[in-house]
CSV table of N, CA and C in Angstrom, one decimal:
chain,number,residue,atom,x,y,z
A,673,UNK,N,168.1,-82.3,116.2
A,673,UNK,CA,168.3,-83.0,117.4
A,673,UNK,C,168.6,-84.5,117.1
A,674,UNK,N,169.4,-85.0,118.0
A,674,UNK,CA,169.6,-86.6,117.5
A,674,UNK,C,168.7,-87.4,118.2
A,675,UNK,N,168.6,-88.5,117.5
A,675,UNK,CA,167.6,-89.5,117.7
A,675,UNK,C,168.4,-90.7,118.8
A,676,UNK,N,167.7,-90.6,120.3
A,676,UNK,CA,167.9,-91.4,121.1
A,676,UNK,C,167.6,-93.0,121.0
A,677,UNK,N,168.3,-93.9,120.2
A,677,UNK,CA,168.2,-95.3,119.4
A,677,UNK,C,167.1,-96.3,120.4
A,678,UNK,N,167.6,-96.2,121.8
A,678,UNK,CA,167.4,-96.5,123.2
A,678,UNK,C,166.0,-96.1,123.0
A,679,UNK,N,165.8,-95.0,123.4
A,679,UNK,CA,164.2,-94.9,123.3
A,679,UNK,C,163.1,-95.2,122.2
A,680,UNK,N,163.7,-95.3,120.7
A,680,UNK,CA,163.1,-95.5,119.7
A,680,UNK,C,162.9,-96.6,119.5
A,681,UNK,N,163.7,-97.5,119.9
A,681,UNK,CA,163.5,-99.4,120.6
A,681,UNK,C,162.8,-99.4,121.2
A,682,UNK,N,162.8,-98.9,122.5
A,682,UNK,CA,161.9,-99.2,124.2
A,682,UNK,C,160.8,-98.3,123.9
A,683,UNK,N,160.3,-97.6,123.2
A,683,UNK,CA,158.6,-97.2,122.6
A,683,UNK,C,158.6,-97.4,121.7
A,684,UNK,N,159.0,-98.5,120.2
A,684,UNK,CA,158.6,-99.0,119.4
A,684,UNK,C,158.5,-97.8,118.2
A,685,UNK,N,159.4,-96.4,118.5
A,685,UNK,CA,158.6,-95.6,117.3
A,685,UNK,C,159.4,-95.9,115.9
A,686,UNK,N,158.6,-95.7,115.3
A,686,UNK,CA,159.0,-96.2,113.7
A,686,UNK,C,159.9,-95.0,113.5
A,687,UNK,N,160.7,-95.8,112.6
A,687,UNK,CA,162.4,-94.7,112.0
A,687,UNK,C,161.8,-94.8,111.0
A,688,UNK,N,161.8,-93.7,110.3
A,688,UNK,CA,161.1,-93.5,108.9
A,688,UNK,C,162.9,-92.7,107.7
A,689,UNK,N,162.9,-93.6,106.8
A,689,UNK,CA,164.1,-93.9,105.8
A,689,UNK,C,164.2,-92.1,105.1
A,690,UNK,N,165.1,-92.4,104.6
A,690,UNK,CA,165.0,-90.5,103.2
A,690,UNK,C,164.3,-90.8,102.4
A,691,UNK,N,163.9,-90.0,101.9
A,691,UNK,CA,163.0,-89.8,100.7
A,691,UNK,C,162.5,-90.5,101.0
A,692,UNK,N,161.0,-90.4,101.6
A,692,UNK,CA,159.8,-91.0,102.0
A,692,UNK,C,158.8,-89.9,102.5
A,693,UNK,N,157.7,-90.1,101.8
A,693,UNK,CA,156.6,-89.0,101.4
A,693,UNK,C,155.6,-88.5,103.4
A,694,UNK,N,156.1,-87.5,103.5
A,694,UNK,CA,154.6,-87.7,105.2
A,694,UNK,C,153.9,-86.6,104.4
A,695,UNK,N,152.7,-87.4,105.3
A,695,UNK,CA,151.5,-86.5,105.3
A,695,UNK,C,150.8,-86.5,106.8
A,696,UNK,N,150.6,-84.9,107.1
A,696,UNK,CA,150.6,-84.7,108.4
A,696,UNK,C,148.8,-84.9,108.4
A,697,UNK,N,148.3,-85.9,109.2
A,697,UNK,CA,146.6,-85.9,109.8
A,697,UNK,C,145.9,-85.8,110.8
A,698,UNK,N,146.2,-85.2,111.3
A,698,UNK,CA,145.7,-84.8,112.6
A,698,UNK,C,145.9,-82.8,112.8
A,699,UNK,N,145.2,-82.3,112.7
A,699,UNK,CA,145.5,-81.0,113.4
A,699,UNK,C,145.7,-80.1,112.0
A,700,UNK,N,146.7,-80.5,111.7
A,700,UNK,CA,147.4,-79.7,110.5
A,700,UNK,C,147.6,-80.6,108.8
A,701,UNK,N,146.4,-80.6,109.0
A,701,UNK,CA,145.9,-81.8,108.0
A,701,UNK,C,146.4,-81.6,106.4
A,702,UNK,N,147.0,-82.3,105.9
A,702,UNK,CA,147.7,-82.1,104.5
A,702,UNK,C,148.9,-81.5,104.0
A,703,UNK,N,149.6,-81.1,105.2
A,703,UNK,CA,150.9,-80.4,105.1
A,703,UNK,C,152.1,-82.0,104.9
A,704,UNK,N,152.0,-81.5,103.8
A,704,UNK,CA,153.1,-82.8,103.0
A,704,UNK,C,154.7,-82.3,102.5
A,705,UNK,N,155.4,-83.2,103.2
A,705,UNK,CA,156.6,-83.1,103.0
A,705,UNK,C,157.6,-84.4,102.9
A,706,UNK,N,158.8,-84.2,102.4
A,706,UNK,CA,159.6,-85.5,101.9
A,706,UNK,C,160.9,-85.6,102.8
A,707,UNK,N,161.1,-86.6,103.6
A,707,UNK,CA,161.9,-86.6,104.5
A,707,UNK,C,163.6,-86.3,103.3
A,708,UNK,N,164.3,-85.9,103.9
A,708,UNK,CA,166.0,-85.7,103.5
A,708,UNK,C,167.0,-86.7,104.0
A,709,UNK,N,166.3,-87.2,105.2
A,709,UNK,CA,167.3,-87.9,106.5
A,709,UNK,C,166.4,-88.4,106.7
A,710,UNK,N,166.8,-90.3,107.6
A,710,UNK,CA,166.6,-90.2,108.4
A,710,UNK,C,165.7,-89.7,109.6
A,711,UNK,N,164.8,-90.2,110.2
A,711,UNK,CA,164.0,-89.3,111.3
A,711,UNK,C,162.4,-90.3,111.5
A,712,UNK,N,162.3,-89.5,112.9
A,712,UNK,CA,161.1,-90.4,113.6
A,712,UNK,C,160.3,-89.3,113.7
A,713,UNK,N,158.7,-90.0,113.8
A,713,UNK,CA,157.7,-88.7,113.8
A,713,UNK,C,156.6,-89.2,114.7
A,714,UNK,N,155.9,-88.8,115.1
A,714,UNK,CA,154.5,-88.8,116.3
A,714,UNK,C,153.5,-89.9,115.2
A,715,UNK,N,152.6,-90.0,116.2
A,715,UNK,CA,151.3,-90.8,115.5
A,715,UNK,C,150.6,-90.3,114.4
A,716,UNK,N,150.7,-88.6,114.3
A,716,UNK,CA,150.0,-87.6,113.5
A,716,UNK,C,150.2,-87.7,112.3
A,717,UNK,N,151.9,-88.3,111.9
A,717,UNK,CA,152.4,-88.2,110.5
A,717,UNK,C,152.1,-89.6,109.9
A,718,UNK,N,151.2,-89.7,109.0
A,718,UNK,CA,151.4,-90.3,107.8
A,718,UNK,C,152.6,-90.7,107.0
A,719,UNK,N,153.2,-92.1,107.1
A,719,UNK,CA,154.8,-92.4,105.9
A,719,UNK,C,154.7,-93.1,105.2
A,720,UNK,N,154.4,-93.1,104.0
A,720,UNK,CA,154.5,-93.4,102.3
A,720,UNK,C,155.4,-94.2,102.2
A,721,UNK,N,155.5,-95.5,102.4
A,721,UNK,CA,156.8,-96.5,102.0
A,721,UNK,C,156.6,-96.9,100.5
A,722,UNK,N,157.1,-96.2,99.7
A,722,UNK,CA,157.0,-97.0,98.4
A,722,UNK,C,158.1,-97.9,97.8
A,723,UNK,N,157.7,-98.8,97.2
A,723,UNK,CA,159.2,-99.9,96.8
A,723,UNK,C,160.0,-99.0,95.4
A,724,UNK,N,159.6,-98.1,94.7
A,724,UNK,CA,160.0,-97.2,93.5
A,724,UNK,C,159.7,-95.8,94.3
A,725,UNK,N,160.9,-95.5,94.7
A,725,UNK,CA,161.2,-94.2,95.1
A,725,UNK,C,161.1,-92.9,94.0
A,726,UNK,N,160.8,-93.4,92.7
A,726,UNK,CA,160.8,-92.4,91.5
A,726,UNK,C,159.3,-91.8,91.8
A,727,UNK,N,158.5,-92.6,92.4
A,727,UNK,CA,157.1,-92.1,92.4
A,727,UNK,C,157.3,-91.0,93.1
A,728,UNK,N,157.8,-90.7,94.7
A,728,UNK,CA,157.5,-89.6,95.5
A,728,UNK,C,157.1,-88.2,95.0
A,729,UNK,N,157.9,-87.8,94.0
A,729,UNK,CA,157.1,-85.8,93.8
A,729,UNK,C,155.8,-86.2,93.2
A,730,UNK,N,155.3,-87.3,92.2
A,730,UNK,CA,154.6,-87.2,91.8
A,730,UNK,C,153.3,-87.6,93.6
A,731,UNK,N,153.5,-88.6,94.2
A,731,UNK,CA,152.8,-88.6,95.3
A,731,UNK,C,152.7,-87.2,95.9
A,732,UNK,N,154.1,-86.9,96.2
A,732,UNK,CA,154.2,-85.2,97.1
A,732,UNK,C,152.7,-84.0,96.3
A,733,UNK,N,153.0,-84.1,95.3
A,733,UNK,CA,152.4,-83.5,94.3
A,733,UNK,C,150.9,-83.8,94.5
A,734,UNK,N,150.2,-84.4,94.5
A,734,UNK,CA,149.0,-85.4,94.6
A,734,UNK,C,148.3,-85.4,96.2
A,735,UNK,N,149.1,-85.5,97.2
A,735,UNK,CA,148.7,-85.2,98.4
A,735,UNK,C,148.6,-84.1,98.4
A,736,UNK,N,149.2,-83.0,98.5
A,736,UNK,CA,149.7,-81.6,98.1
A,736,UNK,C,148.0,-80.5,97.9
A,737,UNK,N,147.8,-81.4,96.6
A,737,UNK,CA,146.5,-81.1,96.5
A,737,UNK,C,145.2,-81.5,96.2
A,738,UNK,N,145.0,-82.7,97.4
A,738,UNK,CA,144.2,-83.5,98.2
A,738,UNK,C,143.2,-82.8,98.4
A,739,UNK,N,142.0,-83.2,98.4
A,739,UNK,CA,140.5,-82.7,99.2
A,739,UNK,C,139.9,-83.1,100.1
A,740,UNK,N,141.2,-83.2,101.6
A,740,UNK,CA,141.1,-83.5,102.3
A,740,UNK,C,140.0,-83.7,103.2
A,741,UNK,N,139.1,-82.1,102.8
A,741,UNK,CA,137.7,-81.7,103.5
A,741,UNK,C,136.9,-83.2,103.0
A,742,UNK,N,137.3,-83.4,101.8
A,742,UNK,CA,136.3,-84.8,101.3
A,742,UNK,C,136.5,-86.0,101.9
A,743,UNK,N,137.4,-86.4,102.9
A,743,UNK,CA,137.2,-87.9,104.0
A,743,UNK,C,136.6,-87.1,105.3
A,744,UNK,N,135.7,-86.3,105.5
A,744,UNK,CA,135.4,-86.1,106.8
A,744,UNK,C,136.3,-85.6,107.5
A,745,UNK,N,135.9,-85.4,108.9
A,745,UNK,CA,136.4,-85.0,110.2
A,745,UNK,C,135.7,-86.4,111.0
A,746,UNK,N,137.5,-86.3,111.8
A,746,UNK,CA,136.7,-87.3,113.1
A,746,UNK,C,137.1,-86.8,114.2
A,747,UNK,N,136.9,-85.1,114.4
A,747,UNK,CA,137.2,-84.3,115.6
A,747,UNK,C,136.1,-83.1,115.6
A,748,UNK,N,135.9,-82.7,116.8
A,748,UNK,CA,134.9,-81.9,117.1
A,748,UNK,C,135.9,-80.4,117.4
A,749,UNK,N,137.0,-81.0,117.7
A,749,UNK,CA,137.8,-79.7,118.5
A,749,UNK,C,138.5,-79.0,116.7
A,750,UNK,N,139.6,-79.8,116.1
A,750,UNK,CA,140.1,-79.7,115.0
A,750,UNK,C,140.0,-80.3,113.5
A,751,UNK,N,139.9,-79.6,112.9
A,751,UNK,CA,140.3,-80.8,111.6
A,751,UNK,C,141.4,-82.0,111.9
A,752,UNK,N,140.9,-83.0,111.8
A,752,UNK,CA,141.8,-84.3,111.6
A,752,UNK,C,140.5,-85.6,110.8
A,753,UNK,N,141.8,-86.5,110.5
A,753,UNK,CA,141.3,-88.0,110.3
A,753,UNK,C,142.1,-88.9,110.5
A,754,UNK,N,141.6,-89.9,110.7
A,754,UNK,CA,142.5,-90.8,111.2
A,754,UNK,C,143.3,-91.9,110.3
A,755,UNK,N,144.0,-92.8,111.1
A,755,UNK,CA,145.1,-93.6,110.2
A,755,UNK,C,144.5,-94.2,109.1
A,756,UNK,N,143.0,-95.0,109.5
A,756,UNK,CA,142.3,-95.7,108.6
A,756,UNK,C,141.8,-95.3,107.8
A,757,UNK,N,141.2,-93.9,107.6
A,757,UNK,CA,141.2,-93.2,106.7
A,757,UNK,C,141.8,-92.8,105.7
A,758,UNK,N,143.0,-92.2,106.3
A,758,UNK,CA,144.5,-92.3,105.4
A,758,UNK,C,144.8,-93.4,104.6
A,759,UNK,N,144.4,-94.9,105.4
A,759,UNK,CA,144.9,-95.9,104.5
A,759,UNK,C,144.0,-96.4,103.2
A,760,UNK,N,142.7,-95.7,103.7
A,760,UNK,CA,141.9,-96.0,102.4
A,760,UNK,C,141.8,-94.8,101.4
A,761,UNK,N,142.4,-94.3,101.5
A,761,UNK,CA,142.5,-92.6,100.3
A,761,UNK,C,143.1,-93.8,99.2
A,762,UNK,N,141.6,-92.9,98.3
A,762,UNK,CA,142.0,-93.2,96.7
A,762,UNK,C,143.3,-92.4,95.9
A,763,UNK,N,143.6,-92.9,95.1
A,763,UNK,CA,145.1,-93.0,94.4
A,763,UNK,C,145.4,-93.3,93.1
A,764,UNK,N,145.5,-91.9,92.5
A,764,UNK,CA,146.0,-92.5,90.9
A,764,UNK,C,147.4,-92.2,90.6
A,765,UNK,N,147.2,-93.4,90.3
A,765,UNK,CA,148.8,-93.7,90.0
A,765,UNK,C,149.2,-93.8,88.6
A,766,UNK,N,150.1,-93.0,88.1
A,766,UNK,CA,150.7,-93.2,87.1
A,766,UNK,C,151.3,-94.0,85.9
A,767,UNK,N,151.0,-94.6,85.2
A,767,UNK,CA,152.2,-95.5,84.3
A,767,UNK,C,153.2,-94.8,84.7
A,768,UNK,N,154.1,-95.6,84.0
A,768,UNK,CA,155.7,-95.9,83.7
A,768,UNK,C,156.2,-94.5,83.2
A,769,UNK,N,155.2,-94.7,81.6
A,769,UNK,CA,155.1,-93.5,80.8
A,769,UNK,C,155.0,-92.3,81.2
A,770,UNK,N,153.6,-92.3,81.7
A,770,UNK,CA,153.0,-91.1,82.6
A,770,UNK,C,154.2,-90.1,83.7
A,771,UNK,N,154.6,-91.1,84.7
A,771,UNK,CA,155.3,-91.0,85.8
A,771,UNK,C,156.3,-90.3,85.2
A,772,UNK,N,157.6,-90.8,84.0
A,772,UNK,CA,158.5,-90.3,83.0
A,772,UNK,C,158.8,-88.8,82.9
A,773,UNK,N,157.5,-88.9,82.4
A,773,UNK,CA,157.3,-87.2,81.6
A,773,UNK,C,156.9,-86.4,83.2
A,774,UNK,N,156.4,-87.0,83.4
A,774,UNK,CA,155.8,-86.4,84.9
A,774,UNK,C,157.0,-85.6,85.7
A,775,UNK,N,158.3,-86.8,86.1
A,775,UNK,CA,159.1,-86.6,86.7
A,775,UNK,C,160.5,-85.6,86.1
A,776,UNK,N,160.6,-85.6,84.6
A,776,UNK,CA,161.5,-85.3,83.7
A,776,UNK,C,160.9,-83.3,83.8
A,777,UNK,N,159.6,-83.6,83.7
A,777,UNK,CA,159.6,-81.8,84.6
A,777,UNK,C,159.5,-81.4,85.9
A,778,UNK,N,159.5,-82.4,86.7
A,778,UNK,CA,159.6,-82.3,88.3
A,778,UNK,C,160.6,-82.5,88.9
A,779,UNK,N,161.2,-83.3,88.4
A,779,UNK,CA,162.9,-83.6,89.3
A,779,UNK,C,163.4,-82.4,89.5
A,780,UNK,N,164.1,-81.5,88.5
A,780,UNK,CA,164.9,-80.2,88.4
A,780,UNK,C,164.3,-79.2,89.6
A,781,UNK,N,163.0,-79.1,89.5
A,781,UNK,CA,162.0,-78.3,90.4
A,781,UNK,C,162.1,-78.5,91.6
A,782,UNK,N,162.2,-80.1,92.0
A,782,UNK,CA,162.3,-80.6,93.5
A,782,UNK,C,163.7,-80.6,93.9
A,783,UNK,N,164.6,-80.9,93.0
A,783,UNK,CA,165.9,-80.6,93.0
A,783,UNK,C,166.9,-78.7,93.7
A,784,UNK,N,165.7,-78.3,92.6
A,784,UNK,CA,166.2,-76.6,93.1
A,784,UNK,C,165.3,-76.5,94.5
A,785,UNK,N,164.2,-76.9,95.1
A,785,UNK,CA,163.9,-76.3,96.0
A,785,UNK,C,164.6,-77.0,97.3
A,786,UNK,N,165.4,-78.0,97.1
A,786,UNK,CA,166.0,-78.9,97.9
A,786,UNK,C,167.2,-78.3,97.8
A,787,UNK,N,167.6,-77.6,96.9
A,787,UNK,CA,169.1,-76.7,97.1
A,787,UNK,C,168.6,-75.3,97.6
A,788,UNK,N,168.2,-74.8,97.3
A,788,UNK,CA,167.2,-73.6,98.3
A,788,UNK,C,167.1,-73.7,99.4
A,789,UNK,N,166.6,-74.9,100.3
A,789,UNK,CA,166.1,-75.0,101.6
A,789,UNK,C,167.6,-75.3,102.4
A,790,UNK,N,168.5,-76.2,101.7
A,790,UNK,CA,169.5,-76.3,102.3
A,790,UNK,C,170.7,-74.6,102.5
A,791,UNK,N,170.3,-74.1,101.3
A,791,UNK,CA,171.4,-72.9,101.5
A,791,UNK,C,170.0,-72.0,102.8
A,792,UNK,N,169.0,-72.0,102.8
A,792,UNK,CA,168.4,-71.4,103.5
A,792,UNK,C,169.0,-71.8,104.8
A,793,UNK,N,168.8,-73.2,105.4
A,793,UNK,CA,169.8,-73.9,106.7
A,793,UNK,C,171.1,-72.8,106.4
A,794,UNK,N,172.1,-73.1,105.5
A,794,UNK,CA,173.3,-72.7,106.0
A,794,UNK,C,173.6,-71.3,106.5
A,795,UNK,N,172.6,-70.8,105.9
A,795,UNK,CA,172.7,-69.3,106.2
A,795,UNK,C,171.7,-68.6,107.4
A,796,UNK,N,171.0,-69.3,107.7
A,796,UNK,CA,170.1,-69.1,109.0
A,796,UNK,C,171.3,-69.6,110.0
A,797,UNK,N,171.9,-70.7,109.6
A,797,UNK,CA,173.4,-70.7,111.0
A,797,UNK,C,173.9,-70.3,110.4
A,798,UNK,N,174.8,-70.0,109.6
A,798,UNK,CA,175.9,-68.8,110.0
A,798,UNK,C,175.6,-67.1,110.5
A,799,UNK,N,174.4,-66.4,110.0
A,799,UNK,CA,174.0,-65.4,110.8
A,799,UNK,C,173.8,-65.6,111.9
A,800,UNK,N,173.4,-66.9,112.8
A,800,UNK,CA,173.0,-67.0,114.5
A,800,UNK,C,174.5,-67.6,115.0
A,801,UNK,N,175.1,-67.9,114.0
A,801,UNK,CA,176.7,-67.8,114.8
A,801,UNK,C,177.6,-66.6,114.5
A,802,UNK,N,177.2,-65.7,113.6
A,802,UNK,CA,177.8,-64.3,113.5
A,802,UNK,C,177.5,-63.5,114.4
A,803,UNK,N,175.8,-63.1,114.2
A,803,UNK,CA,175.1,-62.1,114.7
A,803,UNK,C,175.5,-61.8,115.8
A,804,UNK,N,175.4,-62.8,117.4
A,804,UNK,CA,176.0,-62.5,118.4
A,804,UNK,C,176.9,-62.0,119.1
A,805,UNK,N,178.1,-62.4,118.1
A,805,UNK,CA,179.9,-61.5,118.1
A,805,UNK,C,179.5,-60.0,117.8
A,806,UNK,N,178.7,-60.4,116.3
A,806,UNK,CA,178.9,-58.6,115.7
A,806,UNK,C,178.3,-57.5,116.9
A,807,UNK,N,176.8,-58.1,117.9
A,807,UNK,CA,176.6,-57.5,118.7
A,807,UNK,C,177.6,-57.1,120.1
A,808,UNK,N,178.0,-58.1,120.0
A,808,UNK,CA,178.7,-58.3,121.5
A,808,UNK,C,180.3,-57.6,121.1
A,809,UNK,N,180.5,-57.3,119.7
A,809,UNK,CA,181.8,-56.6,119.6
A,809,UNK,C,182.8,-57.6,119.3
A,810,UNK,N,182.7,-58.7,119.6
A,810,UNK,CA,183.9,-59.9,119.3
A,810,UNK,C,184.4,-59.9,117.9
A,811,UNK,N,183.5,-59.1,117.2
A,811,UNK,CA,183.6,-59.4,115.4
A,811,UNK,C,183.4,-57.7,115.3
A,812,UNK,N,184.7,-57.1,114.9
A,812,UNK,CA,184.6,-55.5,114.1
A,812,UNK,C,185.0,-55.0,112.9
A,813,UNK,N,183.6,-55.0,112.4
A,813,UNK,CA,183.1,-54.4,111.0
A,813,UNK,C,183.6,-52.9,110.6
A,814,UNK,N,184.0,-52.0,111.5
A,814,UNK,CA,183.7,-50.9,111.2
A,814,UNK,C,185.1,-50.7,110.4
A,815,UNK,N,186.0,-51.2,110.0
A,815,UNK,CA,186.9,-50.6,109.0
A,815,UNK,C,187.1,-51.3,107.6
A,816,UNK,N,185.9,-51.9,107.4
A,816,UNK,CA,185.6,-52.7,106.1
A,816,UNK,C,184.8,-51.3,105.1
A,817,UNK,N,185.4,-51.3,104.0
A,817,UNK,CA,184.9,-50.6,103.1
A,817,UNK,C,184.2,-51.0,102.0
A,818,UNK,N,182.7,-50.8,102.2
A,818,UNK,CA,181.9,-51.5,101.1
A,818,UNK,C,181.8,-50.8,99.7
């Protein structure tokens, strides 16, 4: 869906850039993902602005598998925590070095599953723009020989 500019002005919600790390805290606590585009998100999501964008898989990576249960709950109904908590989560951070080797086996890997998820998109639309014809007859298969 497209992002209404107008409203993202007149409620103040933060545009969050590509490749920028969330981490979801509230509800569905630790589900981490790397934006592709562009895009705005609720109060729930956590956004990683780093000035060295080389760091993110190694962050993705690192939140990923978080012990989350280890900052408490500040909800009686669900797992959550809150912003301030998020902002104080400890963090090891990599050298130069470290980060290198780190990334020189991780790129390829974040690379293929970013080609994956996109052929996944293209092909989830083009079956929901096929499927319908083939049912409805507009599109006839039957003298194709496999």
């Amino acid at each position: 869906n497209d992002i209404n500019i107008k409203d993202v002005k007149k409620f103040n919600v933060a545009v969050i850039p590509e490749n920028t790390v969330l981490l979801s805290f509230k509800l569905t606590v630790g589900r981490v993902a790397i934006t592709d585009e562009i895009m705005t998100t609720n109060e729930a999501i956590a956004h990683f602005k780093t000035q060295d964008t080389r760091i993110n898989p190694y962050l993705y990576c690192y939140l990923k598998d978080y012990n989350y249960q280890s900052l408490g709950s500040t909800s009686s109904i669900a797992t959550a925590v809150n912003s301030k908590i998020i902002k104080a989560m400890p963090f090891i951070i990599p050298n130069d070095i470290e980060l290198q080797k780190f990334n020189d086996i991780a790129l390829p890997a974040f690379e293929t599953i970013k080609n994956n998820q996109l052929e996944n998109k293209r092909l989830t639309e083009l079956r929901d723009s096929i499927l319908p014809k083939l049912m409805s007859g507009e599109i006839d298969v039957s003298d194709i020989d496999l």
